[in-house]
Amino acid sequence: MGTKVQDVKLVDYNSSFHLYASDNLGMLLTSCLLDGTNYATWSRPMKNVLRSKNKLGFVNGVIKKPSNEKPEANLWETCNSMIILWIFNSLDKTLHSIIAYAETAREVWIDLEERFAQGRAPRIYQIRRDISLLIQDGQTVLTYYTKLKALWDELNDLDPLPECNCVAR
C-alpha cells in the first residue's frame, strides 16, 4: 500500500505571506509597550519591525484580503492573525480588551491610531513646549541630552525641516 504525495506549494520568502520559523504567536516585536500615552514612541518601532518582516502592508491597508476563492486567502488569514497577536503582545495588559475582537490587523491599527495618536498640531506644540521647558536640574549631561534628543527627533518626524536646495557660491 503506497502513500500519495501531495503537491505542497511553498510561499516565496519575499512574499508578504511568508512566515519564518522564528515568527511565533508569543513574539514580542518591540520592548516598548503601548500604554495609551506613548503612541508615537510605540508606533515607529512597530512599523519598522513590520516593514522588516514584510508585513507593514497588512496594517497600512496596502495588502487587502483576497477573495475566499483565491489560494492566497488562507495565507492572508494566517498572516493577519499572527500580526494581530504581535500587536496584542505589544500592548499594556490594560489595553488588551480594546482589540480582542478585531477581525483584521488593519482594523486594530486604525483603532489604536484613532484612540491614542494626537493630532499633529497639538503634539508639535506640546513637543516644542517640552523642549523650551526642559532643564538639566541635576541630571547628568547624558541623561539631559538623551531626553532633549528624543524630543528633537520626534519633532523632526512630525514637522521636518525643509530641504535646502541652495547652491554654495
CSV table of N, CA and C in Angstrom, one decimal:
chain,number,residue,atom,x,y,z
A,1,MET,N,0.9,-1.2,0.0
A,1,MET,CA,0.0,0.0,0.0
A,1,MET,C,0.9,1.2,0.0
A,2,GLY,N,0.8,2.0,-1.0
A,2,GLY,CA,1.6,3.2,-1.1
A,2,GLY,C,0.9,4.5,-0.6
A,3,THR,N,1.7,5.5,-0.3
A,3,THR,CA,1.1,6.7,0.1
A,3,THR,C,1.2,7.7,-1.0
A,4,LYS,N,0.2,8.5,-1.1
A,4,LYS,CA,0.1,9.5,-2.1
A,4,LYS,C,0.8,10.8,-1.7
A,5,VAL,N,1.7,11.3,-2.4
A,5,VAL,CA,2.4,12.6,-2.1
A,5,VAL,C,1.6,13.7,-2.7
A,6,GLN,N,1.2,14.7,-1.9
A,6,GLN,CA,0.5,15.8,-2.4
A,6,GLN,C,1.5,16.9,-2.7
A,7,ASP,N,1.1,17.7,-3.7
A,7,ASP,CA,1.9,18.9,-4.1
A,7,ASP,C,1.8,19.9,-3.0
A,8,VAL,N,2.9,20.3,-2.5
A,8,VAL,CA,2.9,21.4,-1.5
A,8,VAL,C,3.6,22.6,-2.1
A,9,LYS,N,2.8,23.7,-2.1
A,9,LYS,CA,3.4,24.9,-2.7
A,9,LYS,C,4.0,25.7,-1.6
A,10,LEU,N,5.2,26.0,-1.7
A,10,LEU,CA,5.9,26.8,-0.8
A,10,LEU,C,5.7,28.3,-1.1
A,11,VAL,N,5.6,29.1,0.0
A,11,VAL,CA,5.5,30.5,-0.2
A,11,VAL,C,6.8,31.2,-0.4
A,12,ASP,N,7.0,31.9,-1.5
A,12,ASP,CA,8.2,32.6,-1.8
A,12,ASP,C,8.6,33.4,-0.5
A,13,TYR,N,9.9,33.3,-0.1
A,13,TYR,CA,10.3,34.0,1.1
A,13,TYR,C,10.2,35.6,0.9
A,14,ASN,N,10.1,36.1,-0.3
A,14,ASN,CA,10.0,37.5,-0.5
A,14,ASN,C,8.5,38.0,-0.4
A,15,SER,N,7.6,37.0,-0.3
A,15,SER,CA,6.2,37.3,-0.3
A,15,SER,C,5.8,37.8,1.1
A,16,SER,N,4.8,38.7,1.1
A,16,SER,CA,4.3,39.2,2.4
A,16,SER,C,3.6,38.1,3.1
A,17,PHE,N,3.2,37.1,2.5
A,17,PHE,CA,2.5,36.0,3.1
A,17,PHE,C,3.5,35.0,3.8
A,18,HIS,N,4.8,35.1,3.6
A,18,HIS,CA,5.8,34.2,4.1
A,18,HIS,C,6.0,34.4,5.6
A,19,LEU,N,5.9,33.4,6.4
A,19,LEU,CA,6.2,33.4,7.8
A,19,LEU,C,7.5,32.6,8.0
A,20,TYR,N,8.4,33.1,8.8
A,20,TYR,CA,9.7,32.4,9.1
A,20,TYR,C,9.4,31.5,10.3
A,21,ALA,N,10.3,30.5,10.4
A,21,ALA,CA,10.2,29.6,11.6
A,21,ALA,C,10.3,30.4,12.9
A,22,SER,N,11.0,31.5,12.9
A,22,SER,CA,11.2,32.3,14.1
A,22,SER,C,10.0,33.1,14.4
A,23,ASP,N,9.1,33.3,13.5
A,23,ASP,CA,7.8,34.0,13.7
A,23,ASP,C,6.9,33.2,14.5
A,24,ASN,N,6.5,33.6,15.7
A,24,ASN,CA,5.6,32.8,16.5
A,24,ASN,C,4.6,33.7,17.2
A,25,LEU,N,3.6,33.0,17.8
A,25,LEU,CA,2.5,33.8,18.3
A,25,LEU,C,2.8,34.6,19.6
A,26,GLY,N,3.8,34.1,20.4
A,26,GLY,CA,4.1,34.9,21.6
A,26,GLY,C,5.2,35.9,21.4
A,27,MET,N,5.6,36.1,20.1
A,27,MET,CA,6.7,37.0,19.8
A,27,MET,C,6.4,38.5,20.3
A,28,LEU,N,7.4,39.0,20.9
A,28,LEU,CA,7.4,40.4,21.3
A,28,LEU,C,8.2,41.2,20.4
A,29,LEU,N,7.6,42.0,19.5
A,29,LEU,CA,8.3,42.7,18.4
A,29,LEU,C,9.1,43.9,18.9
A,30,THR,N,8.7,44.6,20.0
A,30,THR,CA,9.4,45.7,20.5
A,30,THR,C,9.3,45.7,22.0
A,31,SER,N,10.3,46.3,22.6
A,31,SER,CA,10.3,46.3,24.1
A,31,SER,C,9.4,47.5,24.6
A,32,CYS,N,9.0,48.3,23.7
A,32,CYS,CA,8.2,49.5,24.1
A,32,CYS,C,6.7,49.1,24.0
A,33,LEU,N,6.0,48.9,25.1
A,33,LEU,CA,4.6,48.5,25.1
A,33,LEU,C,3.8,49.8,25.0
A,34,LEU,N,2.7,49.7,24.2
A,34,LEU,CA,1.8,50.9,24.1
A,34,LEU,C,1.0,50.9,25.4
A,35,ASP,N,1.0,52.0,26.1
A,35,ASP,CA,0.2,52.2,27.4
A,35,ASP,C,-0.9,53.2,27.3
A,36,GLY,N,-1.1,53.8,26.1
A,36,GLY,CA,-2.1,54.7,25.9
A,36,GLY,C,-1.6,56.2,25.8
A,37,THR,N,-0.4,56.4,26.3
A,37,THR,CA,0.2,57.7,26.4
A,37,THR,C,1.4,57.8,25.4
A,38,ASN,N,1.9,56.8,24.9
A,38,ASN,CA,3.1,56.8,24.1
A,38,ASN,C,3.0,56.2,22.7
A,39,TYR,N,1.9,56.6,22.0
A,39,TYR,CA,1.6,56.1,20.7
A,39,TYR,C,2.7,56.3,19.7
A,40,ALA,N,3.2,57.6,19.7
A,40,ALA,CA,4.3,57.9,18.7
A,40,ALA,C,5.5,57.1,18.9
A,41,THR,N,5.9,56.9,20.2
A,41,THR,CA,7.1,56.2,20.6
A,41,THR,C,6.9,54.7,20.3
A,42,TRP,N,5.7,54.2,20.4
A,42,TRP,CA,5.4,52.8,20.2
A,42,TRP,C,5.2,52.5,18.7
A,43,SER,N,4.5,53.3,17.9
A,43,SER,CA,4.2,53.0,16.6
A,43,SER,C,5.4,53.0,15.6
A,44,ARG,N,6.3,53.9,15.9
A,44,ARG,CA,7.5,53.9,15.0
A,44,ARG,C,8.3,52.6,15.0
A,45,PRO,N,8.7,52.1,16.2
A,45,PRO,CA,9.4,50.8,16.1
A,45,PRO,C,8.5,49.6,15.6
A,46,MET,N,7.2,49.7,15.9
A,46,MET,CA,6.3,48.7,15.4
A,46,MET,C,6.3,48.7,13.9
A,47,LYS,N,6.2,49.9,13.3
A,47,LYS,CA,6.2,50.0,11.8
A,47,LYS,C,7.5,49.4,11.3
A,48,ASN,N,8.6,49.8,11.9
A,48,ASN,CA,9.9,49.3,11.4
A,48,ASN,C,10.0,47.8,11.5
A,49,VAL,N,9.6,47.2,12.5
A,49,VAL,CA,9.6,45.7,12.6
A,49,VAL,C,8.7,45.1,11.6
A,50,LEU,N,7.5,45.6,11.5
A,50,LEU,CA,6.6,45.0,10.5
A,50,LEU,C,7.1,45.2,9.1
A,51,ARG,N,7.8,46.4,8.8
A,51,ARG,CA,8.4,46.6,7.5
A,51,ARG,C,9.5,45.6,7.3
A,52,SER,N,10.3,45.3,8.3
A,52,SER,CA,11.4,44.4,8.2
A,52,SER,C,10.9,43.0,7.9
A,53,LYS,N,9.8,42.7,8.4
A,53,LYS,CA,9.2,41.3,8.2
A,53,LYS,C,8.3,41.3,7.0
A,54,ASN,N,8.2,42.4,6.2
A,54,ASN,CA,7.4,42.5,5.0
A,54,ASN,C,5.9,42.3,5.3
A,55,LYS,N,5.5,42.9,6.5
A,55,LYS,CA,4.1,42.8,6.9
A,55,LYS,C,3.4,44.1,7.1
A,56,LEU,N,4.1,45.2,6.8
A,56,LEU,CA,3.6,46.5,7.1
A,56,LEU,C,2.3,46.7,6.2
A,57,GLY,N,2.2,46.2,5.1
A,57,GLY,CA,1.1,46.3,4.2
A,57,GLY,C,-0.2,45.8,4.8
A,58,PHE,N,-0.1,44.9,5.8
A,58,PHE,CA,-1.3,44.4,6.4
A,58,PHE,C,-2.0,45.5,7.3
A,59,VAL,N,-1.1,46.3,7.9
A,59,VAL,CA,-1.7,47.4,8.8
A,59,VAL,C,-1.9,48.7,8.1
A,60,ASN,N,-1.2,49.0,7.1
A,60,ASN,CA,-1.4,50.3,6.4
A,60,ASN,C,-2.4,50.2,5.2
A,61,GLY,N,-3.0,49.0,5.0
A,61,GLY,CA,-4.0,48.8,4.0
A,61,GLY,C,-3.6,48.5,2.6
A,62,VAL,N,-2.3,48.4,2.4
A,62,VAL,CA,-1.8,48.0,1.1
A,62,VAL,C,-2.1,46.6,0.7
A,63,ILE,N,-2.0,45.7,1.6
A,63,ILE,CA,-2.3,44.3,1.4
A,63,ILE,C,-3.8,44.0,1.8
A,64,LYS,N,-4.6,43.9,0.9
A,64,LYS,CA,-6.0,43.6,1.2
A,64,LYS,C,-6.4,42.1,1.2
A,65,LYS,N,-7.4,41.8,1.9
A,65,LYS,CA,-7.8,40.4,2.0
A,65,LYS,C,-8.3,39.9,0.6
A,66,PRO,N,-7.7,38.8,0.1
A,66,PRO,CA,-8.1,38.3,-1.2
A,66,PRO,C,-9.5,37.6,-1.0
A,67,SER,N,-10.2,37.4,-2.1
A,67,SER,CA,-11.5,36.7,-2.0
A,67,SER,C,-11.2,35.3,-1.6
A,68,ASN,N,-12.2,34.7,-0.9
A,68,ASN,CA,-12.0,33.3,-0.4
A,68,ASN,C,-11.7,32.3,-1.4
A,69,GLU,N,-12.1,32.6,-2.7
A,69,GLU,CA,-11.8,31.6,-3.8
A,69,GLU,C,-10.3,31.6,-4.2
A,70,LYS,N,-9.6,32.6,-3.8
A,70,LYS,CA,-8.2,32.7,-4.2
A,70,LYS,C,-7.3,31.8,-3.3
A,71,PRO,N,-6.3,31.2,-3.8
A,71,PRO,CA,-5.4,30.4,-3.0
A,71,PRO,C,-4.7,31.2,-1.9
A,72,GLU,N,-4.5,32.5,-2.1
A,72,GLU,CA,-3.8,33.3,-1.1
A,72,GLU,C,-4.7,33.6,0.1
A,73,ALA,N,-6.0,33.4,0.1
A,73,ALA,CA,-6.9,33.7,1.2
A,73,ALA,C,-6.5,33.1,2.5
A,74,ASN,N,-6.2,31.8,2.5
A,74,ASN,CA,-5.8,31.2,3.7
A,74,ASN,C,-4.4,31.7,4.2
A,75,LEU,N,-3.5,32.0,3.3
A,75,LEU,CA,-2.2,32.6,3.7
A,75,LEU,C,-2.4,34.0,4.3
A,76,TRP,N,-3.3,34.7,3.7
A,76,TRP,CA,-3.6,36.1,4.2
A,76,TRP,C,-4.2,36.0,5.7
A,77,GLU,N,-5.1,35.0,5.9
A,77,GLU,CA,-5.7,34.8,7.2
A,77,GLU,C,-4.7,34.5,8.2
A,78,THR,N,-3.8,33.6,7.9
A,78,THR,CA,-2.7,33.2,8.8
A,78,THR,C,-1.8,34.4,9.2
A,79,CYS,N,-1.4,35.1,8.2
A,79,CYS,CA,-0.5,36.3,8.5
A,79,CYS,C,-1.3,37.3,9.3
A,80,ASN,N,-2.5,37.6,8.9
A,80,ASN,CA,-3.3,38.6,9.6
A,80,ASN,C,-3.5,38.3,11.1
A,81,SER,N,-3.8,37.0,11.3
A,81,SER,CA,-3.9,36.6,12.7
A,81,SER,C,-2.6,36.7,13.5
A,82,MET,N,-1.5,36.4,12.9
A,82,MET,CA,-0.2,36.5,13.5
A,82,MET,C,0.1,37.9,13.8
A,83,ILE,N,-0.2,38.8,12.9
A,83,ILE,CA,0.1,40.3,13.2
A,83,ILE,C,-0.8,40.8,14.3
A,84,ILE,N,-2.1,40.4,14.3
A,84,ILE,CA,-3.0,40.9,15.4
A,84,ILE,C,-2.4,40.4,16.7
A,85,LEU,N,-1.9,39.2,16.8
A,85,LEU,CA,-1.3,38.7,18.1
A,85,LEU,C,0.0,39.4,18.4
A,86,TRP,N,0.8,39.7,17.4
A,86,TRP,CA,2.0,40.5,17.6
A,86,TRP,C,1.7,41.9,18.2
A,87,ILE,N,0.7,42.5,17.6
A,87,ILE,CA,0.3,43.8,18.2
A,87,ILE,C,-0.3,43.7,19.6
A,88,PHE,N,-1.1,42.7,19.8
A,88,PHE,CA,-1.7,42.4,21.1
A,88,PHE,C,-0.6,42.2,22.1
A,89,ASN,N,0.5,41.5,21.8
A,89,ASN,CA,1.6,41.3,22.7
A,89,ASN,C,2.4,42.6,23.0
A,90,SER,N,2.2,43.6,22.1
A,90,SER,CA,3.0,44.8,22.3
A,90,SER,C,2.1,45.9,23.1
A,91,LEU,N,1.0,45.5,23.6
A,91,LEU,CA,0.1,46.4,24.3
A,91,LEU,C,0.2,46.1,25.8
A,92,ASP,N,0.1,47.2,26.6
A,92,ASP,CA,0.0,47.0,28.0
A,92,ASP,C,-1.3,46.2,28.3
A,93,LYS,N,-1.3,45.4,29.3
A,93,LYS,CA,-2.4,44.5,29.6
A,93,LYS,C,-3.7,45.2,29.7
A,94,THR,N,-3.7,46.5,30.2
A,94,THR,CA,-4.9,47.2,30.4
A,94,THR,C,-5.6,47.6,29.0
A,95,LEU,N,-4.9,47.4,27.9
A,95,LEU,CA,-5.4,47.8,26.6
A,95,LEU,C,-5.8,46.5,25.8
A,96,HIS,N,-5.6,45.3,26.3
A,96,HIS,CA,-5.9,44.1,25.6
A,96,HIS,C,-7.4,44.0,25.1
A,97,SER,N,-8.3,44.5,26.0
A,97,SER,CA,-9.7,44.3,25.6
A,97,SER,C,-10.1,45.2,24.4
A,98,ILE,N,-9.3,46.2,24.1
A,98,ILE,CA,-9.6,47.1,23.0
A,98,ILE,C,-9.6,46.4,21.7
A,99,ILE,N,-8.7,45.4,21.5
A,99,ILE,CA,-8.5,44.8,20.2
A,99,ILE,C,-8.9,43.3,20.2
A,100,ALA,N,-9.4,42.8,21.3
A,100,ALA,CA,-9.7,41.4,21.5
A,100,ALA,C,-10.6,40.9,20.4
A,101,TYR,N,-11.5,41.7,19.9
A,101,TYR,CA,-12.5,41.2,18.9
A,101,TYR,C,-12.3,41.7,17.5
A,102,ALA,N,-11.1,42.3,17.2
A,102,ALA,CA,-10.9,42.8,15.9
A,102,ALA,C,-10.7,41.7,14.9
A,103,GLU,N,-11.1,41.9,13.7
A,103,GLU,CA,-11.0,40.9,12.6
A,103,GLU,C,-9.7,41.0,11.8
A,104,THR,N,-9.2,42.3,11.6
A,104,THR,CA,-8.1,42.4,10.8
A,104,THR,C,-7.0,43.3,11.5
A,105,ALA,N,-5.8,43.1,11.1
A,105,ALA,CA,-4.7,43.9,11.6
A,105,ALA,C,-4.9,45.3,11.3
A,106,ARG,N,-5.4,45.6,10.1
A,106,ARG,CA,-5.7,47.0,9.7
A,106,ARG,C,-6.7,47.6,10.6
A,107,GLU,N,-7.8,46.9,11.0
A,107,GLU,CA,-8.8,47.5,12.0
A,107,GLU,C,-8.1,47.8,13.3
A,108,VAL,N,-7.3,46.9,13.8
A,108,VAL,CA,-6.5,47.1,15.0
A,108,VAL,C,-5.7,48.4,14.9
A,109,TRP,N,-4.9,48.5,13.9
A,109,TRP,CA,-4.0,49.6,13.7
A,109,TRP,C,-4.8,51.0,13.7
A,110,ILE,N,-5.9,51.0,12.9
A,110,ILE,CA,-6.7,52.2,12.8
A,110,ILE,C,-7.3,52.5,14.2
A,111,ASP,N,-7.8,51.5,14.9
A,111,ASP,CA,-8.4,51.8,16.2
A,111,ASP,C,-7.4,52.4,17.2
A,112,LEU,N,-6.2,51.8,17.2
A,112,LEU,CA,-5.2,52.3,18.1
A,112,LEU,C,-4.8,53.7,17.7
A,113,GLU,N,-4.6,53.9,16.4
A,113,GLU,CA,-4.3,55.3,16.0
A,113,GLU,C,-5.3,56.3,16.3
A,114,GLU,N,-6.6,56.0,16.1
A,114,GLU,CA,-7.7,56.9,16.4
A,114,GLU,C,-7.8,57.2,17.9
A,115,ARG,N,-7.5,56.2,18.7
A,115,ARG,CA,-7.7,56.4,20.1
A,115,ARG,C,-6.5,57.2,20.7
A,116,PHE,N,-5.3,56.9,20.3
A,116,PHE,CA,-4.1,57.3,21.0
A,116,PHE,C,-3.2,58.3,20.3
A,117,ALA,N,-3.3,58.4,19.0
A,117,ALA,CA,-2.4,59.3,18.3
A,117,ALA,C,-3.0,60.7,18.4
A,118,GLN,N,-2.2,61.7,18.9
A,118,GLN,CA,-2.7,63.0,18.9
A,118,GLN,C,-2.6,63.6,17.5
A,119,GLY,N,-3.4,64.6,17.3
A,119,GLY,CA,-3.3,65.3,16.0
A,119,GLY,C,-1.9,66.0,16.0
A,120,ARG,N,-1.4,66.2,14.8
A,120,ARG,CA,-0.1,66.7,14.6
A,120,ARG,C,0.1,68.0,15.2
A,121,ALA,N,-0.8,69.0,15.0
A,121,ALA,CA,-0.6,70.3,15.5
A,121,ALA,C,-0.5,70.4,17.1
A,122,PRO,N,-1.4,69.7,17.8
A,122,PRO,CA,-1.3,69.7,19.3
A,122,PRO,C,0.0,69.1,19.7
A,123,ARG,N,0.4,68.0,19.1
A,123,ARG,CA,1.6,67.2,19.5
A,123,ARG,C,2.9,68.1,19.2
A,124,ILE,N,2.9,68.7,18.0
A,124,ILE,CA,4.0,69.6,17.7
A,124,ILE,C,4.2,70.7,18.7
A,125,TYR,N,3.0,71.3,19.1
A,125,TYR,CA,3.0,72.4,20.1
A,125,TYR,C,3.6,71.8,21.4
A,126,GLN,N,3.1,70.7,21.8
A,126,GLN,CA,3.5,70.1,23.1
A,126,GLN,C,5.0,69.8,23.1
A,127,ILE,N,5.5,69.2,22.0
A,127,ILE,CA,7.0,68.9,22.0
A,127,ILE,C,7.8,70.2,22.0
A,128,ARG,N,7.4,71.2,21.3
A,128,ARG,CA,8.1,72.5,21.3
A,128,ARG,C,8.1,73.1,22.7
A,129,ARG,N,7.0,73.0,23.4
A,129,ARG,CA,6.8,73.5,24.8
A,129,ARG,C,7.7,72.6,25.7
A,130,ASP,N,7.7,71.3,25.5
A,130,ASP,CA,8.6,70.5,26.4
A,130,ASP,C,10.1,70.8,26.2
A,131,ILE,N,10.5,71.1,24.9
A,131,ILE,CA,11.8,71.4,24.6
A,131,ILE,C,12.2,72.7,25.3
A,132,SER,N,11.3,73.7,25.2
A,132,SER,CA,11.6,75.0,25.8
A,132,SER,C,11.6,75.0,27.4
A,133,LEU,N,10.9,74.0,28.0
A,133,LEU,CA,10.8,73.9,29.4
A,133,LEU,C,11.8,72.9,30.0
A,134,LEU,N,12.5,72.2,29.2
A,134,LEU,CA,13.4,71.2,29.6
A,134,LEU,C,14.6,71.8,30.3
A,135,ILE,N,14.9,71.4,31.5
A,135,ILE,CA,16.1,71.9,32.2
A,135,ILE,C,16.9,70.7,32.7
A,136,GLN,N,18.2,70.9,32.9
A,136,GLN,CA,19.1,69.8,33.3
A,136,GLN,C,18.8,69.4,34.7
A,137,ASP,N,18.7,70.4,35.6
A,137,ASP,CA,18.2,70.2,37.0
A,137,ASP,C,18.8,68.9,37.7
A,138,GLY,N,20.1,68.9,37.8
A,138,GLY,CA,20.8,67.8,38.5
A,138,GLY,C,21.0,66.5,37.7
A,139,GLN,N,20.4,66.4,36.5
A,139,GLN,CA,20.6,65.2,35.7
A,139,GLN,C,22.0,65.3,35.1
A,140,THR,N,22.5,64.1,34.7
A,140,THR,CA,23.8,64.1,34.0
A,140,THR,C,23.6,64.7,32.7
A,141,VAL,N,24.7,65.1,32.1
A,141,VAL,CA,24.6,65.7,30.7
A,141,VAL,C,24.0,64.7,29.7
A,142,LEU,N,24.5,63.4,29.9
A,142,LEU,CA,24.0,62.3,29.0
A,142,LEU,C,22.5,62.2,29.1
A,143,THR,N,22.0,62.1,30.4
A,143,THR,CA,20.5,62.0,30.6
A,143,THR,C,19.7,63.1,30.0
A,144,TYR,N,20.2,64.3,30.3
A,144,TYR,CA,19.6,65.5,29.8
A,144,TYR,C,19.6,65.5,28.2
A,145,TYR,N,20.7,65.3,27.6
A,145,TYR,CA,20.9,65.3,26.2
A,145,TYR,C,20.0,64.2,25.6
A,146,THR,N,19.9,63.0,26.2
A,146,THR,CA,19.1,61.9,25.7
A,146,THR,C,17.6,62.4,25.6
A,147,LYS,N,17.1,63.0,26.6
A,147,LYS,CA,15.7,63.5,26.7
A,147,LYS,C,15.5,64.5,25.6
A,148,LEU,N,16.5,65.5,25.5
A,148,LEU,CA,16.3,66.6,24.5
A,148,LEU,C,16.4,66.0,23.1
A,149,LYS,N,17.3,65.1,22.8
A,149,LYS,CA,17.4,64.5,21.5
A,149,LYS,C,16.2,63.7,21.1
A,150,ALA,N,15.6,63.0,22.1
A,150,ALA,CA,14.3,62.3,21.8
A,150,ALA,C,13.2,63.2,21.4
A,151,LEU,N,13.1,64.4,22.1
A,151,LEU,CA,12.1,65.4,21.7
A,151,LEU,C,12.4,66.0,20.3
A,152,TRP,N,13.7,66.3,20.0
A,152,TRP,CA,14.1,66.8,18.7
A,152,TRP,C,13.7,65.8,17.6
A,153,ASP,N,14.0,64.5,17.9
A,153,ASP,CA,13.8,63.5,16.8
A,153,ASP,C,12.3,63.4,16.6
A,154,GLU,N,11.5,63.4,17.6
A,154,GLU,CA,10.0,63.3,17.4
A,154,GLU,C,9.5,64.5,16.7
A,155,LEU,N,10.0,65.7,17.1
A,155,LEU,CA,9.6,66.9,16.4
A,155,LEU,C,9.9,66.8,14.9
A,156,ASN,N,11.1,66.4,14.6
A,156,ASN,CA,11.6,66.3,13.2
A,156,ASN,C,10.8,65.3,12.5
A,157,ASP,N,10.3,64.2,13.1
A,157,ASP,CA,9.5,63.2,12.5
A,157,ASP,C,8.1,63.8,12.1
A,158,LEU,N,7.6,64.6,13.0
A,158,LEU,CA,6.2,65.2,12.8
A,158,LEU,C,6.3,66.5,11.9
A,159,ASP,N,7.4,67.2,12.1
A,159,ASP,CA,7.5,68.5,11.4
A,159,ASP,C,8.9,68.7,10.8
A,160,PRO,N,9.2,68.0,9.8
A,160,PRO,CA,10.6,68.0,9.3
A,160,PRO,C,11.0,69.4,8.8
A,161,LEU,N,12.3,69.7,8.9
A,161,LEU,CA,12.8,70.9,8.4
A,161,LEU,C,12.8,70.9,6.9
A,162,PRO,N,12.6,72.0,6.2
A,162,PRO,CA,12.6,72.0,4.7
A,162,PRO,C,14.0,71.7,4.2
A,163,GLU,N,14.1,71.1,3.1
A,163,GLU,CA,15.4,70.8,2.5
A,163,GLU,C,15.9,72.1,1.9
A,164,CYS,N,17.2,72.3,2.0
A,164,CYS,CA,17.9,73.4,1.4
A,164,CYS,C,18.4,73.1,0.1
A,165,ASN,N,17.9,73.7,-1.0
A,165,ASN,CA,18.3,73.4,-2.3
A,165,ASN,C,19.3,74.6,-2.8
A,166,CYS,N,19.9,75.2,-1.9
A,166,CYS,CA,20.8,76.3,-2.2
A,166,CYS,C,22.1,75.8,-2.8
A,167,VAL,N,22.6,76.6,-3.7
A,167,VAL,CA,23.9,76.3,-4.3
A,167,VAL,C,25.0,77.2,-3.6
A,168,ALA,N,26.0,76.6,-3.1
A,168,ALA,CA,27.1,77.5,-2.5
A,168,ALA,C,27.8,78.2,-3.6
A,169,ARG,N,28.2,79.4,-3.3
A,169,ARG,CA,28.9,80.2,-4.3
A,169,ARG,C,30.3,80.4,-3.9
